Amino acid sequence: MSELLTPTFLTAFVASGILAGIPLLFAALGETIAEQSGVLNVGLEGMVLSGAFAGFLGTLATGDIWVGLLLGGLVGLIVSGFMVVFCVRLGLDQIVVGISIVLTAEGATSLLHGAMFGKSYPRLDAIPELKIPFLGDIPILGGSLFTQPAPVYAALVLVAIVGWIFRRTSAGLSLRAAGERPDSLDAAGVSVVTVRTIAELTCGALAGIGGAYMAIVGAGTFVPFLTNGMGFIAIVIAMLGRGRAWGPVLGALLFGMSMSLSTALQLFGIAIPVDVVQMLPFVSVMVVLVLFTRQSRLPAALGLPYLRGAR
Amino acid sequence: MTAPAKPADAVRDASPGRAGAIADGVVRSVGPIVLAFLFCGLLLLLLGRDPLAFYGNIVTAGVLRPSGLQDSITRMAPVLLIAAGLVIVFRANLWNLGTDGQFLFAAAMVAGLGPIVLAVVPGPIGWLFLMAVAMAVGAMWTVIPALLKARYGINEIITTMMMTFIGVGVANLLVKGPFKGTTMVPQTAVVPKALMLTDIPGTSIHIGVFVALAVVVIVHLALTRTSFGTRLDVLGANPRAAVHLGIDVQRLTVTAFALSGALIGLAAAVDILGIFGYMRADWNPAYGLKVVPIVFLARLNALAIVPFAIFFSIVSIGGEYAARQASLPSDFILYVVGLILIFMVITQYLSDKRARGERILPRRAAKAAADV
């Protein structure tokens, strides 16, 4: 075991944990925003998947990672638009609409991929990494945390901004009020529907960017069902984060590591069956849920449509 | 919270104007399906495929060819059982979205134990034993989400989903590990055709289809004629009222989940013992989310599941052929099913609005129409 704990191993472990965790971070951050405003976005998986496909197409066509990420975010935003129209505006059942978004996105991406590429899976070029001066020379952390593609740093900055908005701005207050006491917010003269619309669209865009990152940087390609339940894990992370912006960072890193543990071990010739590898993140989610159930705290009006005058 | 059929709706439908109510029900159920196929046709057009030929192929392969028709009827068995399992929880406004994990874990157990058990006790006793094992496994796989929901109110949508991914992994580990047969490819040993569920003479339709139909009737009676069904309805309509009525909500939640999982496990047993006789690693028919719309279209009425199950089976059998012909992945059915769900909630919304005597069109659109 001791020879496992070499700098090379740890560097690879942390680096691949971050690689797997960043899409989760984006998606979970988006879901946190949506949940805080009272929208339970079950369709997150569908938004991540559509974003992944769009991002892959964007980068494949232009060779530019930023175009891919932008396109992924845009498509995620469009998909979340369905959630806005049906659930936020018309007050339809968030769970049924969410499930239908997941199904439709899975079917549509698979169909489009099949029609465009058939059985071939074109690969994207590797993404250049940005090594931060000085910090990048620290052992282990330097080669992993501080030598990452630029979007990773952007994600962390984003978390700080969202945290600031949550805590320090009136927009953040309105957001949380929309999730806890929508009627009070309405009485205070702020439109619940507008707040939730903005929150949900932001969530969709972030989920799309997360998916695009997963396809462009993580996988370097797109295969149907690429996300394989990642959106659902992001929902759990958002739930356990208790509405704090830093929650997703911790959760994403934890689950990213659990996904990458097997990859890192394989580097050392320790073979773990691929099924165990795929199960591991879900097992850790269940373990965390069972252990920390009481940690999760959800907004009071989560999942309930807000219709003026309706009780 | 759940949009589709609440008990109050059922009462209203049975009141005077029954023919009108039935017509309304048909519109609400068939409308979304028609719209979904229309939209799917548009996507096919966009992809440069001929939708009419595509749908024609579905009908040809799913109904018109004798072998296709028999396949469609056989496909009904698991679909009916899963739908029956889902009706039980959906009535209580509980979400069991973990079908695939429960199904595959049970399927792996049946496929692994089947050849051994049936070699010793062939015939009905062996089948019943294997079905019981499958039901127990399916029920067991719902216990953690059910307890988390009952005790701590943890969202069961998420937990059942998580358990699905774990269950799929466990099933694969079983098939590749202890249950691996002697072949090179990772799959279980095979149950000889003679020991599998008996076919109707001259066809490939196995008796599991009748088991499934019988279960649907039993579930319907249990939901409509027993206090258990009523308690589920109360829990679904208002959990707080259920507590005030003295219903043991925690126990009812766990029971409903266990029954649901058991029927899904039974579906797996019927599929393995009736059609396949073995299980390949990484085999996953992924019935789970696709069956959800059937249950809603049937408006949580167990008997009404049957026509939708027939329809779904035809589309899924015929669709595999049609997709191959169009050189597309057969996942188009996910797309159709997703669209059906969304059109279903929209139809429900509009018809509720009409029932309240409101305009269906938004005010501005209605005014514009009046001005013209």
XYZ file of C-alpha atoms in Angstrom:
683
model
C 0.000 0.000 0.000
C 2.801 2.390 0.877
C 4.151 2.410 -2.643
C 0.758 3.631 -3.793
C 1.196 6.848 -1.914
C 3.872 8.172 -4.227
C 3.634 11.716 -5.540
C 2.916 10.410 -9.050
C -0.021 8.389 -7.852
C -1.464 11.128 -5.699
C -1.054 13.679 -8.473
C -2.881 11.432 -10.929
C -5.542 10.692 -8.343
C -6.287 14.300 -7.458
C -6.071 15.412 -11.090
C -8.538 12.824 -12.344
C -10.777 13.503 -9.370
C -10.952 17.148 -10.385
C -11.492 16.170 -14.018
C -14.483 14.027 -13.072
C -15.693 16.501 -10.463
C -15.862 19.703 -12.514
C -18.963 18.731 -14.546
C -20.606 17.747 -11.270
C -19.599 21.081 -9.784
C -21.244 23.065 -12.578
C -24.410 20.967 -12.526
C -24.694 20.898 -8.735
C -24.115 24.648 -8.504
C -26.916 25.192 -11.011
C -29.214 22.815 -9.166
C -28.461 24.608 -5.893
C -29.598 27.887 -7.424
C -32.770 26.310 -8.823
C -33.579 24.499 -5.580
C -33.044 27.639 -3.527
C -35.659 29.347 -5.665
C -38.100 26.461 -5.125
C -37.727 24.564 -8.381
C -36.775 20.904 -8.047
C -35.053 20.360 -11.333
C -35.328 16.595 -11.898
C -34.572 17.174 -15.571
C -30.982 18.147 -14.739
C -29.637 14.937 -16.289
C -31.326 15.847 -19.561
C -29.804 19.335 -19.517
C -26.317 18.006 -18.798
C -26.645 15.451 -21.579
C -27.913 17.956 -24.162
C -25.144 20.346 -23.143
C -22.597 17.561 -23.565
C -23.766 16.799 -27.083
C -23.946 20.445 -28.122
C -20.553 21.182 -26.587
C -19.021 18.229 -28.381
C -20.459 19.403 -31.704
C -19.266 22.959 -31.104
C -15.694 21.971 -30.331
C -15.625 19.352 -33.079
C -16.650 21.954 -35.652
C -14.421 24.808 -34.517
C -11.662 23.109 -32.521
C -12.192 25.724 -29.849
C -13.068 24.608 -26.332
C -14.753 27.907 -25.454
C -17.142 27.686 -28.396
C -18.103 24.225 -27.207
C -18.669 25.326 -23.625
C -20.698 28.324 -24.772
C -22.845 26.206 -27.066
C -23.326 23.626 -24.326
C -24.478 26.328 -21.931
C -26.807 27.777 -24.534
C -28.456 24.444 -25.254
C -28.740 23.679 -21.538
C -30.457 27.039 -21.142
C -32.872 26.280 -23.967
C -33.750 22.889 -22.472
C -34.362 24.483 -19.078
C -36.696 26.853 -20.917
C -39.184 23.968 -21.112
C -39.047 23.661 -17.356
C -39.649 27.410 -17.089
C -42.636 27.440 -19.417
C -44.360 24.356 -18.049
C -43.463 24.401 -14.367
C -42.656 27.968 -13.387
C -45.162 29.722 -15.636
C -48.004 27.185 -15.924
C -47.412 25.446 -12.596
C -47.401 21.897 -13.978
C -45.924 18.972 -12.058
C -42.159 19.491 -11.798
C -41.366 15.808 -11.445
C -43.331 14.617 -14.475
C -41.940 17.405 -16.650
C -38.446 16.695 -15.287
C -38.655 13.009 -16.149
C -39.937 13.829 -19.597
C -37.000 16.196 -20.145
C -34.573 13.431 -19.199
C -36.249 10.921 -21.524
C -36.598 13.304 -24.442
C -33.004 14.482 -24.136
C -31.688 10.921 -23.963
C -33.721 9.891 -26.988
C -32.985 13.027 -29.011
C -29.197 13.055 -28.413
C -28.941 9.356 -29.188
C -30.998 9.767 -32.369
C -29.078 12.835 -33.528
C -25.744 11.216 -32.746
C -26.773 8.048 -34.574
C -27.959 10.017 -37.600
C -24.850 12.236 -37.728
C -22.058 9.831 -36.862
C -23.554 6.352 -37.129
C -21.333 4.044 -35.167
C -18.211 6.219 -35.304
C -17.077 8.259 -32.340
C -14.779 11.073 -33.467
C -12.337 12.237 -30.797
C -11.479 15.806 -29.875
C -7.936 17.090 -29.415
C -6.536 17.239 -25.913
C -7.135 20.525 -24.109
C -4.113 22.647 -23.136
C -3.622 22.987 -19.405
C -2.942 26.221 -17.667
C -0.208 25.974 -15.039
C -0.473 28.668 -12.401
C 2.953 30.220 -11.665
C 4.572 29.264 -8.325
C 1.512 27.362 -7.055
C 1.987 24.947 -9.938
C 5.328 23.881 -8.490
C 3.963 22.639 -5.179
C 4.370 18.861 -4.952
C 1.217 16.809 -5.689
C -1.206 19.746 -5.609
C 0.862 21.672 -8.135
C 0.617 18.998 -10.786
C -3.054 18.362 -10.116
C -5.007 21.282 -8.701
C -2.905 24.089 -10.152
C -2.303 22.577 -13.571
C -5.781 22.384 -15.060
C -7.590 23.651 -18.135
C -8.737 27.246 -17.718
C -12.470 26.455 -17.195
C -11.616 24.798 -13.868
C -10.435 28.099 -12.434
C -13.432 29.828 -13.971
C -15.681 27.372 -12.145
C -14.099 28.174 -8.792
C -14.429 31.909 -9.394
C -18.063 31.298 -10.308
C -18.669 29.480 -7.031
C -17.288 32.467 -5.137
C -19.542 34.840 -7.079
C -22.640 32.702 -6.506
C -21.782 32.444 -2.810
C -21.504 36.209 -2.647
C -24.837 36.659 -4.419
C -26.523 34.185 -2.056
C -25.223 35.833 1.100
C -24.710 39.493 0.406
C -27.132 40.723 -2.221
C -30.839 41.410 -2.297
C -31.051 39.184 -5.360
C -29.835 36.314 -3.186
C -32.435 37.164 -0.577
C -35.208 37.178 -3.173
C -33.933 33.849 -4.474
C -34.107 32.181 -1.078
C -37.456 33.800 -0.309
C -38.878 32.351 -3.524
C -37.956 28.918 -2.216
C -38.979 29.369 1.397
C -41.969 31.722 1.452
C -43.011 32.621 -2.092
C -46.171 34.334 -0.853
C -44.140 36.698 1.323
C -41.874 37.526 -1.563
C -44.907 38.219 -3.716
C -46.343 40.451 -1.017
C -43.028 42.308 -0.883
C -43.556 43.192 -4.530
C -41.055 40.875 -6.153
C -42.308 38.521 -8.848
C -41.814 34.909 -7.763
C -42.190 33.765 -11.339
C -39.406 36.056 -12.559
C -37.032 35.021 -9.789
C -37.654 31.348 -10.444
C -37.359 31.835 -14.200
C -33.939 33.420 -13.863
C -32.810 30.762 -11.377
C -33.973 27.905 -13.579
C -32.398 29.326 -16.730
C -29.121 29.846 -14.877
C -29.318 26.268 -13.685
C -29.862 25.021 -17.235
C -26.948 27.038 -18.585
C -24.594 25.815 -15.846
C -25.723 22.215 -16.329
C -25.118 22.558 -20.065
C -21.628 23.942 -19.479
C -20.940 21.063 -17.079
C -22.045 18.555 -19.679
C -19.983 20.268 -22.373
C -16.925 20.155 -20.100
C -17.534 16.467 -19.522
C -17.651 15.733 -23.256
C -14.889 18.094 -24.386
C -12.311 17.776 -21.612
C -13.363 14.710 -19.631
C -14.261 12.185 -22.305
C -12.850 13.923 -25.382
C -15.784 12.522 -27.334
C -19.532 11.966 -27.133
C -21.316 8.651 -26.813
C -25.067 8.299 -26.245
C -25.948 8.303 -22.522
C -22.514 9.786 -21.804
C -23.604 11.351 -18.534
C -24.884 8.041 -17.113
C -26.743 9.405 -14.098
C -24.314 12.210 -13.313
C -27.159 14.726 -13.282
C -28.895 12.778 -10.541
C -25.735 12.694 -8.432
C -25.537 16.461 -8.865
C -29.076 16.756 -7.479
C -28.012 14.817 -4.380
C -24.935 17.022 -3.963
C -27.144 20.097 -4.157
C -29.472 18.641 -1.534
C -26.641 17.858 0.857
C -25.067 21.263 0.278
C -27.910 22.908 2.230
C -28.029 25.785 -0.188
C -24.473 26.917 0.334
C -22.434 27.660 -2.747
C -19.389 25.841 -1.336
C -21.382 22.634 -0.868
C -21.091 21.634 -4.521
C -17.302 22.115 -4.459
C -16.902 19.677 -1.606
C -19.451 17.234 -3.007
C -18.099 17.353 -6.541
C -14.545 16.772 -5.344
C -15.648 13.874 -3.128
C -17.609 12.119 -5.847
C -15.073 12.994 -8.500
C -12.427 11.286 -6.371
C -14.607 8.222 -5.869
C -14.986 8.010 -9.643
C -11.285 8.440 -10.258
C -10.058 6.130 -7.505
C -10.411 3.135 -9.777
C -8.705 4.846 -12.711
C -5.803 5.779 -10.492
C -5.516 2.274 -9.075
C -5.527 0.818 -12.554
C -2.397 2.836 -13.300
C -0.749 0.620 -10.728
C -2.028 -2.569 -12.207
C -4.699 -3.077 -9.596
C -7.650 -4.082 -11.734
C -11.116 -3.361 -10.433
C -14.067 -4.740 -12.392
C -15.554 -1.998 -14.537
C -18.967 -2.583 -12.952
C -17.600 -1.769 -9.516
C -16.022 1.367 -10.973
C -19.344 2.487 -12.365
C -21.226 1.640 -9.177
C -18.836 3.376 -6.804
C -20.138 6.953 -7.068
C -23.720 5.804 -6.585
C -22.764 3.645 -3.617
C -20.974 6.611 -2.065
C -24.061 8.782 -2.625
C -26.227 6.241 -0.820
C -23.725 5.892 2.025
C -23.529 9.667 2.395
C -27.319 9.916 2.300
C -27.756 7.243 4.961
C -25.068 8.769 7.182
C -25.919 12.424 6.753
C -29.652 12.345 6.099
C -30.347 14.961 8.692
C -27.763 17.231 7.140
C -29.869 17.785 4.085
C -32.149 20.774 4.332
C -34.481 21.675 1.524
C -36.386 24.911 0.941
C -39.933 24.766 2.293
C -41.619 25.506 -1.025
C -39.374 23.205 -3.081
C -41.253 21.468 -5.863
C -44.450 23.430 -5.298
C -45.654 25.621 -8.130
C -46.459 29.172 -7.136
C -49.735 30.394 -8.516
C -51.054 33.691 -7.297
C -54.214 33.384 -5.259
C -54.135 29.595 -5.346
C -53.834 27.658 -2.133
C -48.795 17.619 -6.351
C -49.009 14.866 -8.904
C -50.968 16.087 -11.862
C -52.477 12.850 -13.169
C -55.683 11.305 -11.859
C -56.452 11.855 -8.253
C -59.310 9.936 -6.626
C -61.483 13.026 -6.995
C -61.031 12.817 -10.764
C -62.095 9.190 -10.750
C -65.286 10.085 -8.905
C -66.044 12.888 -11.304
C -65.502 10.620 -14.297
C -68.032 8.130 -12.963
C -70.713 10.766 -12.429
C -73.504 11.545 -14.958
C -72.461 12.089 -18.520
C -70.444 8.925 -18.436
C -70.109 8.734 -22.195
C -68.789 12.275 -22.250
C -66.368 11.459 -19.475
C -65.087 8.426 -21.343
C -64.713 10.474 -24.504
C -62.819 13.066 -22.488
C -60.602 10.331 -21.064
C -59.881 8.981 -24.539
C -58.969 12.444 -25.805
C -56.696 12.989 -22.833
C -54.983 9.647 -23.376
C -54.832 9.378 -27.143
C -54.185 13.054 -27.819
C -50.712 13.082 -26.250
C -49.742 9.908 -28.127
C -50.793 11.356 -31.478
C -48.969 14.620 -30.782
C -45.832 12.780 -29.687
C -45.732 10.735 -32.889
C -46.311 13.887 -34.897
C -43.304 15.558 -33.275
C -41.207 12.428 -33.602
C -42.137 12.423 -37.287
C -40.845 15.983 -37.588
C -37.501 14.949 -36.092
C -37.325 12.000 -38.475
C -37.968 14.369 -41.381
C -35.206 16.603 -40.060
C -32.846 13.631 -40.006
C -33.733 12.896 -43.608
C -35.780 9.789 -42.857
C -39.287 9.128 -44.139
C -41.604 9.152 -41.100
C -44.416 7.387 -42.930
C -42.152 4.541 -43.972
C -40.779 4.464 -40.424
C -44.214 4.189 -38.826
C -45.280 1.762 -41.539
C -42.382 -0.464 -40.573
C -43.454 -0.327 -36.938
C -46.921 -1.589 -37.843
C -45.565 -4.231 -40.219
C -43.020 -5.623 -37.799
C -45.081 -5.171 -34.652
C -48.508 -6.379 -35.746
C -48.815 -7.614 -39.319
C -46.098 -10.259 -39.291
C -47.277 -13.267 -37.265
C -43.907 -13.585 -35.517
C -43.913 -9.864 -34.796
C -47.418 -10.004 -33.356
C -46.403 -12.887 -31.105
C -43.321 -10.968 -29.987
C -45.485 -7.954 -29.232
C -47.859 -10.031 -27.132
C -44.957 -11.626 -25.260
C -43.388 -8.227 -24.652
C -46.597 -7.261 -22.833
C -45.815 -9.565 -19.913
C -42.976 -7.552 -18.332
C -44.562 -4.233 -19.335
C -47.861 -5.117 -17.638
C -46.162 -6.330 -14.466
C -43.888 -3.287 -14.182
C -46.800 -0.949 -14.844
C -48.874 -2.743 -12.195
C -45.992 -2.340 -9.760
C -45.725 1.359 -10.529
C -49.469 1.988 -10.163
C -49.279 0.879 -6.532
C -46.665 3.465 -5.545
C -47.886 6.237 -7.846
C -51.331 5.994 -6.247
C -49.702 6.871 -2.952
C -47.848 9.728 -4.670
C -44.584 7.881 -4.103
C -42.042 7.637 -6.899
C -40.320 4.370 -7.631
C -37.962 5.264 -10.465
C -35.625 2.392 -9.628
C -37.279 -0.144 -11.914
C -34.196 -1.051 -13.898
C -32.096 -1.909 -10.854
C -34.858 -3.989 -9.273
C -35.566 -5.677 -12.604
C -31.970 -6.520 -13.511
C -30.927 -7.698 -10.052
C -33.940 -10.034 -9.995
C -33.262 -11.123 -13.587
C -29.663 -11.991 -12.729
C -30.792 -14.067 -9.742
C -33.360 -15.962 -11.838
C -30.960 -16.502 -14.725
C -28.229 -17.637 -12.337
C -30.326 -19.930 -10.181
C -32.727 -21.016 -12.953
C -30.615 -23.705 -14.637
C -29.709 -25.227 -11.255
C -33.171 -25.088 -9.684
C -35.078 -26.224 -12.759
C -32.723 -29.177 -13.229
C -33.756 -30.394 -9.774
C -37.409 -29.290 -9.628
C -38.688 -28.765 -13.163
C -42.153 -27.407 -13.876
C -44.506 -25.148 -11.924
C -42.887 -25.624 -8.517
C -39.487 -24.609 -9.841
C -41.016 -21.630 -11.668
C -42.929 -20.517 -8.588
C -39.786 -20.768 -6.470
C -37.784 -18.686 -8.931
C -40.582 -16.133 -9.198
C -40.663 -15.892 -5.413
C -36.904 -15.319 -5.349
C -37.226 -12.608 -7.987
C -40.043 -10.916 -6.085
C -38.057 -10.993 -2.861
C -35.000 -9.493 -4.577
C -37.067 -6.780 -6.266
C -38.782 -5.920 -2.988
C -35.490 -5.919 -1.092
C -33.972 -3.418 -3.497
C -36.636 -0.859 -2.573
C -36.137 -1.137 1.188
C -33.412 1.495 1.643
C -35.162 4.213 -0.407
C -38.485 3.334 1.255
C -37.048 3.572 4.760
C -35.200 6.804 3.992
C -38.445 8.229 2.644
C -40.625 6.943 5.479
C -38.288 7.893 8.333
C -36.565 11.037 7.137
C -38.588 12.177 4.145
C -35.576 11.854 1.838
C -36.677 12.312 -1.743
C -37.306 8.824 -3.115
C -36.881 9.900 -6.728
C -33.188 10.374 -6.133
C -32.612 7.359 -3.906
C -34.438 4.902 -6.162
C -32.424 6.281 -9.094
C -29.171 5.750 -7.204
C -30.229 2.214 -6.305
C -30.946 1.557 -9.971
C -27.375 2.288 -10.975
C -26.098 0.108 -8.133
C -28.526 -2.698 -9.014
C -27.409 -2.703 -12.644
C -23.808 -3.031 -11.456
C -24.633 -5.815 -9.012
C -26.487 -7.728 -11.739
C -23.492 -7.472 -14.062
C -21.084 -8.553 -11.338
C -23.284 -11.591 -10.658
C -23.506 -12.536 -14.319
C -19.775 -12.115 -14.877
C -18.853 -13.704 -11.565
C -20.606 -16.458 -9.629
C -23.350 -17.065 -12.207
C -21.070 -17.135 -15.256
C -21.726 -20.145 -17.435
C -19.108 -22.215 -19.209
C -19.140 -20.113 -22.378
C -16.421 -17.654 -23.359
C -18.813 -14.687 -23.429
C -19.895 -13.437 -20.025
C -23.387 -14.846 -19.610
C -25.209 -17.244 -17.331
C -25.846 -20.914 -18.036
C -28.902 -21.492 -20.203
C -32.232 -22.945 -19.110
C -33.157 -25.600 -21.717
C -36.165 -24.573 -23.777
C -38.127 -27.557 -22.469
C -37.815 -26.312 -18.895
C -38.815 -22.716 -19.626
C -42.364 -21.374 -19.176
C -44.689 -23.339 -21.456
C -45.733 -21.712 -24.734
C -49.276 -21.709 -26.049
C -49.175 -24.616 -28.541
C -48.226 -23.461 -32.031
C -47.049 -20.021 -30.933
C -44.107 -18.439 -29.159
C -46.395 -16.782 -26.595
C -45.559 -18.091 -23.130
C -47.967 -18.456 -20.210
C -46.255 -15.603 -18.374
C -48.496 -13.243 -20.329
C -51.510 -14.717 -18.547
C -49.756 -14.493 -15.215
C -49.204 -10.799 -15.939
C -52.847 -10.230 -16.932
C -54.028 -12.034 -13.790
C -51.732 -9.889 -11.639
C -53.101 -6.724 -13.245
C -56.656 -7.785 -12.365
C -55.636 -8.650 -8.803
C -53.853 -5.307 -8.395
C -56.911 -3.525 -9.753
C -59.177 -5.280 -7.244
C -56.743 -4.613 -4.408
C -56.589 -0.926 -5.279
C -60.312 -0.396 -5.790
C -62.003 -2.896 -3.462
C -59.826 -3.112 -0.366
C -58.954 -0.789 2.491
C -55.317 -1.064 1.398
C -56.199 0.658 -1.858
C -58.122 3.357 -0.044
C -55.250 3.980 2.356
C -52.884 4.366 -0.600
C -55.258 6.887 -2.163
C -55.497 8.854 1.068
C -51.731 8.892 1.455
C -51.413 10.039 -2.137
C -53.989 12.775 -1.777
C -52.785 14.164 1.547
C -50.103 12.609 3.758
C -51.107 14.736 6.739
C -54.718 13.631 6.478
C -53.450 10.058 6.351
C -51.654 10.543 9.664
C -54.780 12.056 11.217
C -56.836 9.101 10.039
C -54.538 6.849 12.036
C -52.836 5.330 9.017
C -49.343 4.060 9.798
C -47.756 6.081 7.017
C -44.247 4.719 7.497
C -45.425 1.135 7.264
C -47.698 1.851 4.315
C -44.842 3.558 2.467
C -42.524 0.608 2.952
C -45.272 -1.884 2.023
C -46.180 -0.017 -1.151
C -42.543 0.145 -2.215
C -41.971 -3.531 -1.428
C -45.042 -4.615 -3.430
C -43.965 -2.432 -6.306
C -40.465 -3.917 -6.284
C -41.865 -7.431 -5.977
C -43.998 -7.042 -9.114
C -41.031 -5.596 -10.993
C -38.973 -8.593 -9.847
C -41.757 -10.872 -11.074
C -41.569 -9.118 -14.446
C -37.892 -10.043 -14.613
C -38.590 -13.671 -13.728
C -41.266 -13.911 -16.417
C -38.992 -12.322 -19.017
C -36.049 -14.614 -18.252
C -38.066 -17.815 -17.808
C -40.411 -17.071 -20.695
C -38.208 -15.618 -23.440
C -34.492 -15.684 -22.847
C -33.604 -18.586 -20.557
C -30.289 -16.890 -19.706
C -28.868 -13.447 -19.117
C -26.000 -11.811 -20.954
C -23.761 -9.356 -19.113
C -24.666 -5.711 -19.780
C -28.131 -6.726 -20.972
C -30.540 -3.978 -20.006
C -33.924 -3.577 -21.683
C -34.317 -0.355 -19.617
C -38.072 -0.664 -19.263
C -37.984 1.597 -16.224
C -38.710 5.150 -17.249
C -40.388 4.095 -20.501
C -43.210 2.407 -18.622
C -43.911 5.497 -16.466
C -46.047 7.255 -19.135
C -48.190 4.122 -19.573
C -49.185 4.321 -15.949
C -50.066 7.999 -16.200
C -51.925 7.621 -19.492
C -53.970 4.912 -17.784
C -54.647 7.570 -15.139
C -53.439 5.253 -12.375
C -56.140 2.718 -13.205
C -54.632 -0.773 -13.266
C -57.075 -2.198 -15.822
C -56.619 0.751 -18.164
C -52.938 -0.172 -18.348
C -53.727 -3.101 -20.644
C -54.525 -1.233 -23.898
C -51.539 1.078 -23.411
C -49.296 -1.894 -22.690
C -50.423 -3.496 -25.952
C -49.696 -0.283 -27.811
C -46.314 0.195 -26.140
C -45.294 -3.400 -26.874
C -46.144 -3.031 -30.545
C -44.196 0.220 -30.811
C -41.220 -1.216 -28.983
C -41.075 -4.464 -31.019
C -41.910 -2.787 -34.331
C -39.715 0.182 -33.464
C -36.585 -1.956 -33.168
C -37.109 -3.130 -36.731
C -38.067 0.304 -38.049
C -35.016 1.900 -36.425
C -32.716 -0.732 -37.922
C -34.218 -0.129 -41.356
C -33.665 3.623 -40.983
C -30.171 2.935 -39.556
C -30.983 4.841 -36.378
C -30.558 3.742 -32.768
C -33.714 2.273 -31.271
C -33.573 4.973 -28.571
C -36.126 6.970 -30.557
C -38.680 5.313 -28.288
C -37.244 7.293 -25.352
C -37.876 10.437 -27.338
C -41.460 9.438 -28.131
C -42.163 8.431 -24.556
C -40.705 11.667 -23.201
C -42.878 13.675 -25.586
C -45.943 11.673 -24.607
C -45.344 12.614 -20.966
C -45.009 16.294 -21.699
C -48.053 16.419 -23.952
C -49.947 14.499 -21.315
C -49.400 17.141 -18.636
C -50.269 19.868 -21.124
C -53.507 18.125 -22.134
C -54.330 17.611 -18.474
C -53.685 21.274 -17.775
C -55.868 22.458 -20.633
C -58.726 20.127 -19.837
C -58.634 21.096 -16.142
C -58.746 24.704 -17.217
C -61.726 24.017 -19.423
C -63.452 22.128 -16.617
C -63.110 25.267 -14.484
C -64.758 27.250 -17.259
C -61.645 29.259 -18.130
C -60.392 30.086 -21.572
C -57.909 27.575 -22.948
C -56.053 30.163 -24.974
C -54.112 32.872 -23.156
C -56.097 36.105 -23.037
C -53.994 37.882 -25.637
C -54.218 35.011 -28.134
C -57.963 34.726 -27.582
C -58.365 38.451 -28.201
C -56.279 38.274 -31.339
C -58.433 35.407 -32.588
C -61.597 37.412 -31.849
C -60.256 40.466 -33.680
C -59.648 38.533 -36.878
